[in-house]
Coordinates of C-alpha atoms in Angstrom, one line a residue:
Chain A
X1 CA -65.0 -75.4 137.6
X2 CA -64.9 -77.2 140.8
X3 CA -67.7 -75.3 142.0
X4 CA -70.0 -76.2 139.1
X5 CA -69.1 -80.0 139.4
X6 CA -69.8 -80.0 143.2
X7 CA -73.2 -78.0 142.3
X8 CA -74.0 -80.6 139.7
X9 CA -73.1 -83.3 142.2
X10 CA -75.1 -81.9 145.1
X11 CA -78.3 -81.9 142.1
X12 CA -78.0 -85.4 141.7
X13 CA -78.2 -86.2 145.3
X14 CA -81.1 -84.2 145.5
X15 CA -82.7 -86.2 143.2
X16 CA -81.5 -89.4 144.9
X17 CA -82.7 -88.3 148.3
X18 CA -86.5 -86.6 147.5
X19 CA -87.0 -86.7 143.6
X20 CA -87.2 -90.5 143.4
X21 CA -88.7 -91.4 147.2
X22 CA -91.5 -89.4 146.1
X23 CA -91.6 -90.8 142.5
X24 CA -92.2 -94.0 144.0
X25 CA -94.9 -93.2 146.1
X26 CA -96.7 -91.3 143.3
X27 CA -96.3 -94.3 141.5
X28 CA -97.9 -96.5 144.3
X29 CA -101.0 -94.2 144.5
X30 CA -100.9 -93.6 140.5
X31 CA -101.7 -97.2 140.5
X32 CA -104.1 -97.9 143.4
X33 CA -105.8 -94.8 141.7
X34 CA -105.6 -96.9 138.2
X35 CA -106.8 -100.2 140.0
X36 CA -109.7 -98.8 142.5
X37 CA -111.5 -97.1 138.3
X38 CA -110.9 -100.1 136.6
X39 CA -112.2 -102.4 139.7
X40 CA -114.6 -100.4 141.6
X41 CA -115.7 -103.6 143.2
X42 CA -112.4 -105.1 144.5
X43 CA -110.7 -101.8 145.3
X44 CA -111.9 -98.4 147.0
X45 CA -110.7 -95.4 145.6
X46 CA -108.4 -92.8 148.3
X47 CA -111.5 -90.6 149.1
X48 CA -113.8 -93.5 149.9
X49 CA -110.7 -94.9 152.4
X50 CA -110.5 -91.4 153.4
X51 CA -114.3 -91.4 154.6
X52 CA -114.2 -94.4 156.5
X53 CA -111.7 -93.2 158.2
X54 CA -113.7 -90.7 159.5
X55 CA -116.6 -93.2 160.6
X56 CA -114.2 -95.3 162.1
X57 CA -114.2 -92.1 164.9
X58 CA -117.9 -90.8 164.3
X59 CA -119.3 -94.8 164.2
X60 CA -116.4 -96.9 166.0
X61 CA -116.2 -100.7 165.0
X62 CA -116.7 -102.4 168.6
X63 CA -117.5 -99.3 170.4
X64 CA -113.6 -98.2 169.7
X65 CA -112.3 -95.5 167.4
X66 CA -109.0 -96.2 165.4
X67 CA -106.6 -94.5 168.0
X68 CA -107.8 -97.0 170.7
X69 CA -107.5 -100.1 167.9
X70 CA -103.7 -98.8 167.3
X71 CA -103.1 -98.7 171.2
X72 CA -104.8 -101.7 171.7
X73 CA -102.3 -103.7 169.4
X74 CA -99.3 -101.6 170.2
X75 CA -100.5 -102.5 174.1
X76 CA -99.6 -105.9 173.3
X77 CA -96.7 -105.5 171.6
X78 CA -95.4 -103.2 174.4
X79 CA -96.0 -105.4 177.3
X80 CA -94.3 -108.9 175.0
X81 CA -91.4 -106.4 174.3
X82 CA -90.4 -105.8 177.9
X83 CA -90.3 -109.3 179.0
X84 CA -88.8 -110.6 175.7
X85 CA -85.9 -107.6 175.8
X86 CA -85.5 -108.6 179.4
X87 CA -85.5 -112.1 178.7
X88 CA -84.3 -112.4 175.6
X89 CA -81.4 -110.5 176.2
X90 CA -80.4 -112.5 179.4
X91 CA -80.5 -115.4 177.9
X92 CA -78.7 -114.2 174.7
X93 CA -75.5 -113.1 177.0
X94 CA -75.5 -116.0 179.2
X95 CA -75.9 -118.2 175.5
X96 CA -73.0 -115.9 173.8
X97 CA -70.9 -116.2 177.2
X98 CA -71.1 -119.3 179.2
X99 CA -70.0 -122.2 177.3
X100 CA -72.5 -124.4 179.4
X101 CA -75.2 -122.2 178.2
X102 CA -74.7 -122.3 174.8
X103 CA -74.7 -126.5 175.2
X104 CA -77.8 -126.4 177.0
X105 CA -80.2 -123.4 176.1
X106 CA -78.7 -122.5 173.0
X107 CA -79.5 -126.3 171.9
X108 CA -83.0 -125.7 173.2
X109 CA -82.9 -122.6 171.4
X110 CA -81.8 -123.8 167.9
X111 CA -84.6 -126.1 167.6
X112 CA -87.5 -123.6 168.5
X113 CA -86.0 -121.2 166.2
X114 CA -87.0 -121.6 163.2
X115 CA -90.5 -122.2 164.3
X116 CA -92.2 -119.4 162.4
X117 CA -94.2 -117.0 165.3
X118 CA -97.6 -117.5 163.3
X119 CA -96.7 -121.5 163.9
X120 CA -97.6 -120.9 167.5
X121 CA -100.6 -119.8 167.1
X122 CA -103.4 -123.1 167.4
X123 CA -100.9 -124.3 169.7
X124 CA -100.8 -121.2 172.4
X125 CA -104.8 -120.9 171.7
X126 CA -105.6 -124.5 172.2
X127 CA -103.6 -124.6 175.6
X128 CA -104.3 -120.8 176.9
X129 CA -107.5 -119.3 174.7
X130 CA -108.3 -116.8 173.1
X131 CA -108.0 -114.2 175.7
X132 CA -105.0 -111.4 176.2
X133 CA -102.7 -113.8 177.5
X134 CA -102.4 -116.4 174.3
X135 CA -101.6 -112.9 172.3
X136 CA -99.2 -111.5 174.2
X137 CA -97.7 -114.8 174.7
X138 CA -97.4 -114.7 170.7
X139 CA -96.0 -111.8 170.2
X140 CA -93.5 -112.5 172.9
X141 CA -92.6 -115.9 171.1
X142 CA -92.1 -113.4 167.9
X143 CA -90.2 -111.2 169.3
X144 CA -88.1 -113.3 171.7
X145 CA -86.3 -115.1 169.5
X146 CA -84.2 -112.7 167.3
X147 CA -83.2 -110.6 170.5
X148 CA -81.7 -114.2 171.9
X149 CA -80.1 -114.8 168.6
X150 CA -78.1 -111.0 168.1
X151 CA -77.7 -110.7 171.2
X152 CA -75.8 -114.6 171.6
X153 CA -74.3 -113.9 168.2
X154 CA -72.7 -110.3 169.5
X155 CA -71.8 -111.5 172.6
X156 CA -69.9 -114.2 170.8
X157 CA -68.1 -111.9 168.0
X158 CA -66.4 -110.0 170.5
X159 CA -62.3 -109.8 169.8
X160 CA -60.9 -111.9 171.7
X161 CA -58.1 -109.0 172.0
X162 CA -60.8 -106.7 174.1
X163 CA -61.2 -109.6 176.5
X164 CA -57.4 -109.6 176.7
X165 CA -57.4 -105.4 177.4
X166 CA -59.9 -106.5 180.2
X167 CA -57.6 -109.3 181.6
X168 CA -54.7 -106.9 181.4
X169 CA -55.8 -104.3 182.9
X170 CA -57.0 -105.9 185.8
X171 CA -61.0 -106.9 185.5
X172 CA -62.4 -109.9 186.9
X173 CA -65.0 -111.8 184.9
X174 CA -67.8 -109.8 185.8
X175 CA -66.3 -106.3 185.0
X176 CA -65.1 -108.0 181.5
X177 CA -68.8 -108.9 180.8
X178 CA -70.1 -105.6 182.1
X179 CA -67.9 -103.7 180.9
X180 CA -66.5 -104.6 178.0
X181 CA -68.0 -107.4 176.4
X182 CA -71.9 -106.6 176.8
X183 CA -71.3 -102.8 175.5
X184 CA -69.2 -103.8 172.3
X185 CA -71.6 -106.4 171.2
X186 CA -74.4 -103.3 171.9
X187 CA -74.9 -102.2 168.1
X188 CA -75.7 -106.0 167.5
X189 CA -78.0 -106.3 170.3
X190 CA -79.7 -103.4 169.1
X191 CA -80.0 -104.9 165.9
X192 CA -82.1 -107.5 167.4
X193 CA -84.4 -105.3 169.1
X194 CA -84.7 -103.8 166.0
X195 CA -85.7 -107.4 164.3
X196 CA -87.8 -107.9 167.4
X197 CA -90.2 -104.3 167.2
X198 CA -90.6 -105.4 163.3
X199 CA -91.7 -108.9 163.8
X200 CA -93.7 -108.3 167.1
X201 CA -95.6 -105.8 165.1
X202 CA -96.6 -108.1 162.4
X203 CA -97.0 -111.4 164.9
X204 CA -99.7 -109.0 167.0
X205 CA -101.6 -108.7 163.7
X206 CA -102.0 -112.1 162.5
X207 CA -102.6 -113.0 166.6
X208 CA -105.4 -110.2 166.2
X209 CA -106.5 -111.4 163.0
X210 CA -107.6 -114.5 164.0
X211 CA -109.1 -113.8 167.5
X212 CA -109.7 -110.6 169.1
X213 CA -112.2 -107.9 169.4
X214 CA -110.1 -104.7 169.3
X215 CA -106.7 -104.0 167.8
X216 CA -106.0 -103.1 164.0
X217 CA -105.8 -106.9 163.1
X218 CA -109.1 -107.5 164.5
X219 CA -110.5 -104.3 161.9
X220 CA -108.5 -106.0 159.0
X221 CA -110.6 -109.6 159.9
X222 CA -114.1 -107.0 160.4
X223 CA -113.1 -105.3 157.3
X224 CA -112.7 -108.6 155.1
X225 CA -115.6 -110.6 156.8
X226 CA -117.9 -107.8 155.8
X227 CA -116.5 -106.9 152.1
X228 CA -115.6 -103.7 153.7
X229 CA -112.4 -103.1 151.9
X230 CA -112.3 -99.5 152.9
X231 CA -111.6 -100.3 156.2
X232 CA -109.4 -103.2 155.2
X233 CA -107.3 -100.3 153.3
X234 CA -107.7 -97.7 156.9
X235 CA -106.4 -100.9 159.5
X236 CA -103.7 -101.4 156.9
X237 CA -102.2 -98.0 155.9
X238 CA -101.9 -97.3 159.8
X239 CA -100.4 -100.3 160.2
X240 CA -97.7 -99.4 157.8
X241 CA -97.6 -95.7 159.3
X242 CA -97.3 -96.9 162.7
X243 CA -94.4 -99.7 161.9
X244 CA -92.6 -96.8 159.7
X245 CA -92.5 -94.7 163.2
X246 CA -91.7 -97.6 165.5
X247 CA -88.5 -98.4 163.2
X248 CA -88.0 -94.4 162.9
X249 CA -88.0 -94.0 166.5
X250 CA -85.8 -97.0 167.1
X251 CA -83.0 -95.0 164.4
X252 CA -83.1 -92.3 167.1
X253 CA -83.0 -94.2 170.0
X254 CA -80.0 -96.4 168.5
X255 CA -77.7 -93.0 167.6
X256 CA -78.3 -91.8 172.0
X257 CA -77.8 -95.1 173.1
X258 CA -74.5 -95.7 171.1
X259 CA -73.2 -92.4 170.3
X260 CA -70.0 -94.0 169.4
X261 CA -71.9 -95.8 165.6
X262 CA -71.5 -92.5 163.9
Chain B
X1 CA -20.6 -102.6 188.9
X2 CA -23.7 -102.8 190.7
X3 CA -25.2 -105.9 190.0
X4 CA -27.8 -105.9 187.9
X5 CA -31.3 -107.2 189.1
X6 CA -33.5 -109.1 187.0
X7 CA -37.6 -108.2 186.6
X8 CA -38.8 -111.0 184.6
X9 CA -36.7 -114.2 183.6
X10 CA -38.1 -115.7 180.3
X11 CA -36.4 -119.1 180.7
X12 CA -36.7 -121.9 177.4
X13 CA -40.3 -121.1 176.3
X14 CA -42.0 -122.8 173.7
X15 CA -45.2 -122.6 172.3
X16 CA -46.6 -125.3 169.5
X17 CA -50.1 -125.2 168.0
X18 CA -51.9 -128.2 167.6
X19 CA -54.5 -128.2 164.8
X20 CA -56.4 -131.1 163.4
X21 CA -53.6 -131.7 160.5
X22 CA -50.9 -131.7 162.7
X23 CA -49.0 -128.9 164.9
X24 CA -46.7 -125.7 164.5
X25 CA -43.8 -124.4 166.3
X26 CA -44.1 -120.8 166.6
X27 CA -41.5 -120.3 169.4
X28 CA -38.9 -122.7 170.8
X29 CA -36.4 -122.3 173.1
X30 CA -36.4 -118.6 173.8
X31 CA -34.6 -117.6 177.3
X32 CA -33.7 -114.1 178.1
X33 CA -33.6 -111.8 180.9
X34 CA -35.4 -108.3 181.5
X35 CA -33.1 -106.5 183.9
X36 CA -35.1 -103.8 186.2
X37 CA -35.5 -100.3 184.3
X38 CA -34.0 -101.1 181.3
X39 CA -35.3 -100.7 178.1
X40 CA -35.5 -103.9 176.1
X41 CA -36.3 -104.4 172.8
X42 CA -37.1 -107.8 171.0
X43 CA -36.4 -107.7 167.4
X44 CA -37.9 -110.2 164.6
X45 CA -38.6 -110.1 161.0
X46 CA -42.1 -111.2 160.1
X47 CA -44.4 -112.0 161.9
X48 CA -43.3 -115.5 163.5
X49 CA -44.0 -115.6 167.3
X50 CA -43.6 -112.1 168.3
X51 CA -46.8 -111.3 169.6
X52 CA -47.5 -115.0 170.5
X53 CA -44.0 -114.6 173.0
X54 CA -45.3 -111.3 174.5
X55 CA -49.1 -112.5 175.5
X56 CA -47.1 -115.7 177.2
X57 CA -44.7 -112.8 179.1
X58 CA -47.9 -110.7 180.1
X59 CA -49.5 -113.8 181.1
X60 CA -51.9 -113.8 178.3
X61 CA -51.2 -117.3 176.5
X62 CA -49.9 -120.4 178.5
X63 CA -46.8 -121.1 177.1
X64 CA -46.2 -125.3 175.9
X65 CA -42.6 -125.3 177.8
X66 CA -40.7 -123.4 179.8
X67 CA -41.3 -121.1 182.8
X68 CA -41.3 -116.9 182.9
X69 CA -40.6 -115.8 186.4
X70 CA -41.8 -112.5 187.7
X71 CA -39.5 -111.3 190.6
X72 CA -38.0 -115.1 190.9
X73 CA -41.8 -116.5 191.4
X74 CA -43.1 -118.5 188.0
X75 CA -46.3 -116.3 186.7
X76 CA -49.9 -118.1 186.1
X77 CA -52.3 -115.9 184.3
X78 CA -52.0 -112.1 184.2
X79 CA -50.2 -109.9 186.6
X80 CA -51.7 -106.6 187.7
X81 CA -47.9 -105.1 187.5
X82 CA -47.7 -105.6 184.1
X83 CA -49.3 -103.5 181.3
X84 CA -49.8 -103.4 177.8
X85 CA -50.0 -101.3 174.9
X86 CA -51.5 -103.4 171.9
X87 CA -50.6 -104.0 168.4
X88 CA -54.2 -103.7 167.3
X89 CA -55.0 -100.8 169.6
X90 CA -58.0 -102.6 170.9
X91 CA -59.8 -99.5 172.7
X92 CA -63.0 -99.9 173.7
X93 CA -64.9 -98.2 170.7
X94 CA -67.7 -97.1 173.2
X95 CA -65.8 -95.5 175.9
X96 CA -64.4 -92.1 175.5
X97 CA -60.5 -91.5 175.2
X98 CA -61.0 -90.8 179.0
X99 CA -62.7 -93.8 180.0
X100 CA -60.4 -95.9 177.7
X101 CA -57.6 -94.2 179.7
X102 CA -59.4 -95.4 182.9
X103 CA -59.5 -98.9 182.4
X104 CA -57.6 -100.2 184.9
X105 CA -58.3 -97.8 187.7
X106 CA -62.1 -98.1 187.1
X107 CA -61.6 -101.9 187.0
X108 CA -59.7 -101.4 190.9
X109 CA -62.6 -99.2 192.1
X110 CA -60.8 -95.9 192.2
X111 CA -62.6 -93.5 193.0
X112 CA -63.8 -91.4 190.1
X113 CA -61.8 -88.0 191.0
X114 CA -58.5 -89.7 191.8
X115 CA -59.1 -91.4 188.6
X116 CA -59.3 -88.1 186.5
X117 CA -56.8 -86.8 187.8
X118 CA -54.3 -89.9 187.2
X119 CA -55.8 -90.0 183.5
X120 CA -55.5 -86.7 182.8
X121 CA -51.8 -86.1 183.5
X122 CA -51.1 -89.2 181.3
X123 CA -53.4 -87.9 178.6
X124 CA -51.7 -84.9 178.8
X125 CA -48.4 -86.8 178.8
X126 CA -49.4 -87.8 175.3
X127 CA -50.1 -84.9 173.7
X128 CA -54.2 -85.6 174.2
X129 CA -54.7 -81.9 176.1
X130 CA -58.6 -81.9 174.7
X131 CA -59.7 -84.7 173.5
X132 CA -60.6 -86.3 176.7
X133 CA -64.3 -86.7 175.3
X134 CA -64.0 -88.0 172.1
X135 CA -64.7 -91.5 170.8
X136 CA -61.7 -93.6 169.3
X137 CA -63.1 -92.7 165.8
X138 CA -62.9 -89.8 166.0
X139 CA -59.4 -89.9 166.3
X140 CA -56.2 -90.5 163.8
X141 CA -53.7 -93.5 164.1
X142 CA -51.3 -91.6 166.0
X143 CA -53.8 -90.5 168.4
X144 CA -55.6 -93.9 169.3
X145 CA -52.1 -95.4 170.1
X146 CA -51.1 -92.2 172.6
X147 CA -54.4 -93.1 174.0
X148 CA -53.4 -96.7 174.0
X149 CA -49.5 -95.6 175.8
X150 CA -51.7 -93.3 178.5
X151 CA -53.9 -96.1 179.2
X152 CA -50.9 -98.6 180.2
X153 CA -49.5 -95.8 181.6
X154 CA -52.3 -94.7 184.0
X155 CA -52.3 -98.5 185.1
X156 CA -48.9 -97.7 187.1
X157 CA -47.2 -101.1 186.1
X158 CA -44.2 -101.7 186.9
X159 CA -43.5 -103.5 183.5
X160 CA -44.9 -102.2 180.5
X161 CA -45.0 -104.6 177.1
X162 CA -45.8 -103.0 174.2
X163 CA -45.9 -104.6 171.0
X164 CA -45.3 -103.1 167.5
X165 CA -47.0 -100.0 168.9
X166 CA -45.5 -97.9 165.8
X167 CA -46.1 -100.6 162.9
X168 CA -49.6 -98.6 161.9
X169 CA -48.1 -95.4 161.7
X170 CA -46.5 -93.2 159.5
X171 CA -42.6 -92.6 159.2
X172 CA -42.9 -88.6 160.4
X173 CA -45.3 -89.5 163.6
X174 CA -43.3 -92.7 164.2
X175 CA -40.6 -90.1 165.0
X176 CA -41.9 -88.1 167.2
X177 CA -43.5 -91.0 168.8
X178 CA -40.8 -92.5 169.6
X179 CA -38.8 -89.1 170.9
X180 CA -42.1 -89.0 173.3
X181 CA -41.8 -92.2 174.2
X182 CA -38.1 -92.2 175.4
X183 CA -39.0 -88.2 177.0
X184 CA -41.3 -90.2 178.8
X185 CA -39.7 -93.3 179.5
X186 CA -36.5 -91.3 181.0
X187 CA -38.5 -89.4 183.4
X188 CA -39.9 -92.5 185.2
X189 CA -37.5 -95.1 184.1
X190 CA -40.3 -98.4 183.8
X191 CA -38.9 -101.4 182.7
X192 CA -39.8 -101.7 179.0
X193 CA -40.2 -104.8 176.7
X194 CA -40.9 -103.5 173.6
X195 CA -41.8 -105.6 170.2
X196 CA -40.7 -104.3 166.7
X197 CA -39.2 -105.0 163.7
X198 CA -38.0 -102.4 162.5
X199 CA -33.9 -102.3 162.9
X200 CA -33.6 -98.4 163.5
X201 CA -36.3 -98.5 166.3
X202 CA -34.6 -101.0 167.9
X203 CA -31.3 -99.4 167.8
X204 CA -33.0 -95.8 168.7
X205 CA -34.6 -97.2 171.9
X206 CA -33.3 -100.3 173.2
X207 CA -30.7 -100.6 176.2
X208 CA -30.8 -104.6 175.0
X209 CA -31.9 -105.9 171.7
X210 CA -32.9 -109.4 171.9
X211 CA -32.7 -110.8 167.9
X212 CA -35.4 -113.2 167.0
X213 CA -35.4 -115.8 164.0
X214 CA -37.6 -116.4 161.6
X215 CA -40.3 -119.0 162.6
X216 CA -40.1 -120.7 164.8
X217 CA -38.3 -117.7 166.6
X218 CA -35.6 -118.4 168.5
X219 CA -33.1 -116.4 170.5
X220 CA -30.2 -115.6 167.3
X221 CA -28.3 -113.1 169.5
X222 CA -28.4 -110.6 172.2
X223 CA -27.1 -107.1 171.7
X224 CA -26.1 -104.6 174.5
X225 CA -26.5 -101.0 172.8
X226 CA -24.1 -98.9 174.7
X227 CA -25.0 -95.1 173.3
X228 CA -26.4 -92.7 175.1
X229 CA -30.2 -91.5 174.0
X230 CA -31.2 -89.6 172.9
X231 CA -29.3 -91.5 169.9
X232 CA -27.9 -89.8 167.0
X233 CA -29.4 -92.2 164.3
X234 CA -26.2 -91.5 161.6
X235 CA -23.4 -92.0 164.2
X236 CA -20.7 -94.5 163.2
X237 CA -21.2 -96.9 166.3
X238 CA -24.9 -96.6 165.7
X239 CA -24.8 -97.4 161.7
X240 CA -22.2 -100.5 162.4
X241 CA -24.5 -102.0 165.2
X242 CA -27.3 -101.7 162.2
X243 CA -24.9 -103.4 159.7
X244 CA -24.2 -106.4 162.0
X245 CA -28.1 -106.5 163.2
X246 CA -28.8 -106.2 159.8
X247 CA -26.7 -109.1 158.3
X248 CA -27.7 -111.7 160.9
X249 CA -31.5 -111.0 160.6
X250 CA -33.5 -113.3 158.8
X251 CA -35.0 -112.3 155.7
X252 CA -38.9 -112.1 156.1
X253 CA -40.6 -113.8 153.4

């Protein structure tokens, strides 16, 4: 009897775990299917996508296939992430830590926030172009500011009992923050770098969008200007693989880092 | 008699909070002494002032009146010879029961062998033979306050405060807890101020029971516990010591 109930159980999560994942992406492409016969004009069927894919290697848009478009944009994102986790990070502790800090950066801070990233964007081209600077600059903006602000916040959250265990047991300030203080507010921090991959990826797009030659938001902007909604549909399906991988890698990266999250 | 030699005075403290809407008294007047190697237990219902009164004697909380004196000097801030084991546990979640064990001699710059070898021989103190590399989590209630006891253990202090370190647990490993803790206690003879308030683990463990009130705590009586240990928890002299605890404890509400 038990057996059977545990068998029926283990069905059901079956069905939870693949069954319905892969219902809902048959029922995405059921529908693109539906919408690309019933509007040939505004929509490209999966096999037309499928063969400009192919010419996006045998005839690449600005002499660059789609592999060197992806690493042009995750390029950018890349080089903004290391300065912002650097940065960002810092500057989160030393907001989350040093009551002077939080009176004087963390006021700065809560008045740039909630400046959306794509905000920035007449304003960092008007002073600084249109070259690679003013779009790594963006996506550093984008990305910065929710590593500062889970990074401040779990800094902050800490129990004021672990600080006590540090006092106790002999630390001075610094081995409290080291050790104590900057590893249990880890899962949070992560948690903004998390935030921070997500949202650099989509500021580098609308960045790209609006002025560059290579990168997948600069296909999206070719694709549109030149009713080529087949390669509209390529830039933006590897867009969506390549964010899915960035946020699985991340999963990984989180369970090494802090073994201790289950 | 030898004369008896006092660690830590606790002379009239008094600690009030003072909120927005006005102020409360969580301790007043509390005075007692810790004598060097005894066991001392402070007993109070509830949950007025305990914990507040044993931050201000580790040197956690700065106490609104009155002095504690460590070795005759007055104590400001923390002192490296005094330990604790926490009511909340409060191990570091990311360390391993090793490295939580560690704390205080990493913190000192020991050197990482000396270290291990300090840790491990209070680890295995505890009963922790094994588990040297596993995460707090991964461990039961029982287990995460052992690693909590080898921890202020590994310290070396030469008082160790421990506050309500049973409450979490159950009745059966709060037995054998405390066995382990007095096995332990006897071979090294630390002085001991230990929080509870639970009559029975009082009268098990403590040399000196110092009797709290309900809030604000106060000092309601202080009772010598003449019975050798380990105690025999149905004797006559031990079940009369409970009764007269027991009648002149305040009733938590």
């Amino acid at each position: 009897m038990m057996n059977l109930e545990e068998k029926k159980k283990s069905g059901l999560e079956l069905f939870l775990y693949w069954g319905l994942p892969i219902l809902a992406i048959l029922l995405v492409v059921g529908g693109w299917l539906w919408f690309a016969i019933s509007n040939p004009r505004l929509m490209p069927n999966p096999l037309q996508v499928y063969e400009r894919l192919i010419r996006t290697f045998t005839r690449p848009v600005a002499k660059v296939n789609l592999f060197g478009h992806a690493f042009a944009s995750l390029g950018r994102v890349l080089m903004a992430l290391v300065f912002a986790w650097v940065i960002g990070i810092v500057l989160g502790i030393l907001i989350g830590w040093s009551r002077v800090c939080k009176a004087v950066i963390g006021t700065i801070f809560e008045i740039i926030r909630p400046i959306p990233p794509i905000a920035w964007i007449p304003i960092v081209i008007m002073w600084f172009g249109i070259e690679e600077f003013p779009k790594v600059l963006l996506v550093f903006i984008g990305t910065f500011v929710p590593l500062v602000i889970n990074t401040a916040a779990g800094i902050g959250l800490v129990d004021k009992i672990n600080i006590d265990v540090g006092k106790i047991f002999g630390g001075n300030r610094f081995q409290i923050l080291a050790q104590i203080v900057i590893p249990t507010a880890l899962p949070s921090i992560f948690a903004g770098i998390r935030t921070s991959v997500s949202s650099g990826w989509t500021t580098v797009l609308a960045a790209e969008m609006i002025a560059a030659q290579h990168g997948l938001g600069a296909l999206v902007t070719r694709g549109w200007q030149g009713s080529d909604m087949a390669l509209v549909m390529v830039a933006v399906i590897t867009i969506a693989i390549i964010g899915a991988f960035l946020a699985f890698s991340l999963n990984k990266l989180e369970k090494w880092v802090c073994p201790w999250t289950k | 008699m030898d004369k008896v030699s006092n660690k830590m005075e606790i002379r009239q403290i008094s600690k009030t909070f003072f909120a927005s809407k006005g102020y409360f008294v969580a301790i007043e007047d509390v005075s007692f002494d810790v004598r060097d190697g005894e066991f001392l237990v402070i007993l109070g219902p509830g949950h007025c002032g305990k914990t507040v009164l044993l931050n201000i004697v580790a040197g956690l909380d700065k106490q609104t009146g009155g002095r504690v004196l460590y070795d005759g000097t007055p104590m400001d801030g923390v002192n490296n010879q005094i330990s604790m084991v926490f009511q909340k546990l409060a191990l570091m979640s990311f360390k391993t029961v090793m490295q939580n064990v560690e704390l205080g001699l990493t913190f000192r710059g020991t050197p990482k062998n000396e270290r291990r070898k300090i840790s491990q021989k209070y680890l295995d103190l505890v009963g922790l033979t094994g588990f040297e590399k596993s995460y707090p989590y991964q461990l039961s209630g029982g287990m995460k306050q052992r690693v909590g006891i080898a921890r202020a253990y590994a310290n070396d202090p030469k008082v160790l405060v421990m506050d309500e370190p049973f409450g979490q647990l159950d009745a059966q490993t709060r037995y054998a807890m405390q066995e382990e803790l007095l096995k332990t206690w006897e071979k090294d003879k630390r002085t001991v101020i230990f929080v509870t308030n639970n009559i029975e683990e009082a009268l098990y463990l403590g040399d000196r029971i110092v009797l709290l009130s309900e809030c604000p705590a106060k000092v309601k009586a202080i009772y010598p516990v003449d019975l050798p240990k380990p105690r025999d928890m149905t004797g006559k002299i031990f079940l009369d010591l409970r009764a007269e605890i027991s009648s002149n404890t305040d009733l938590a509400i």
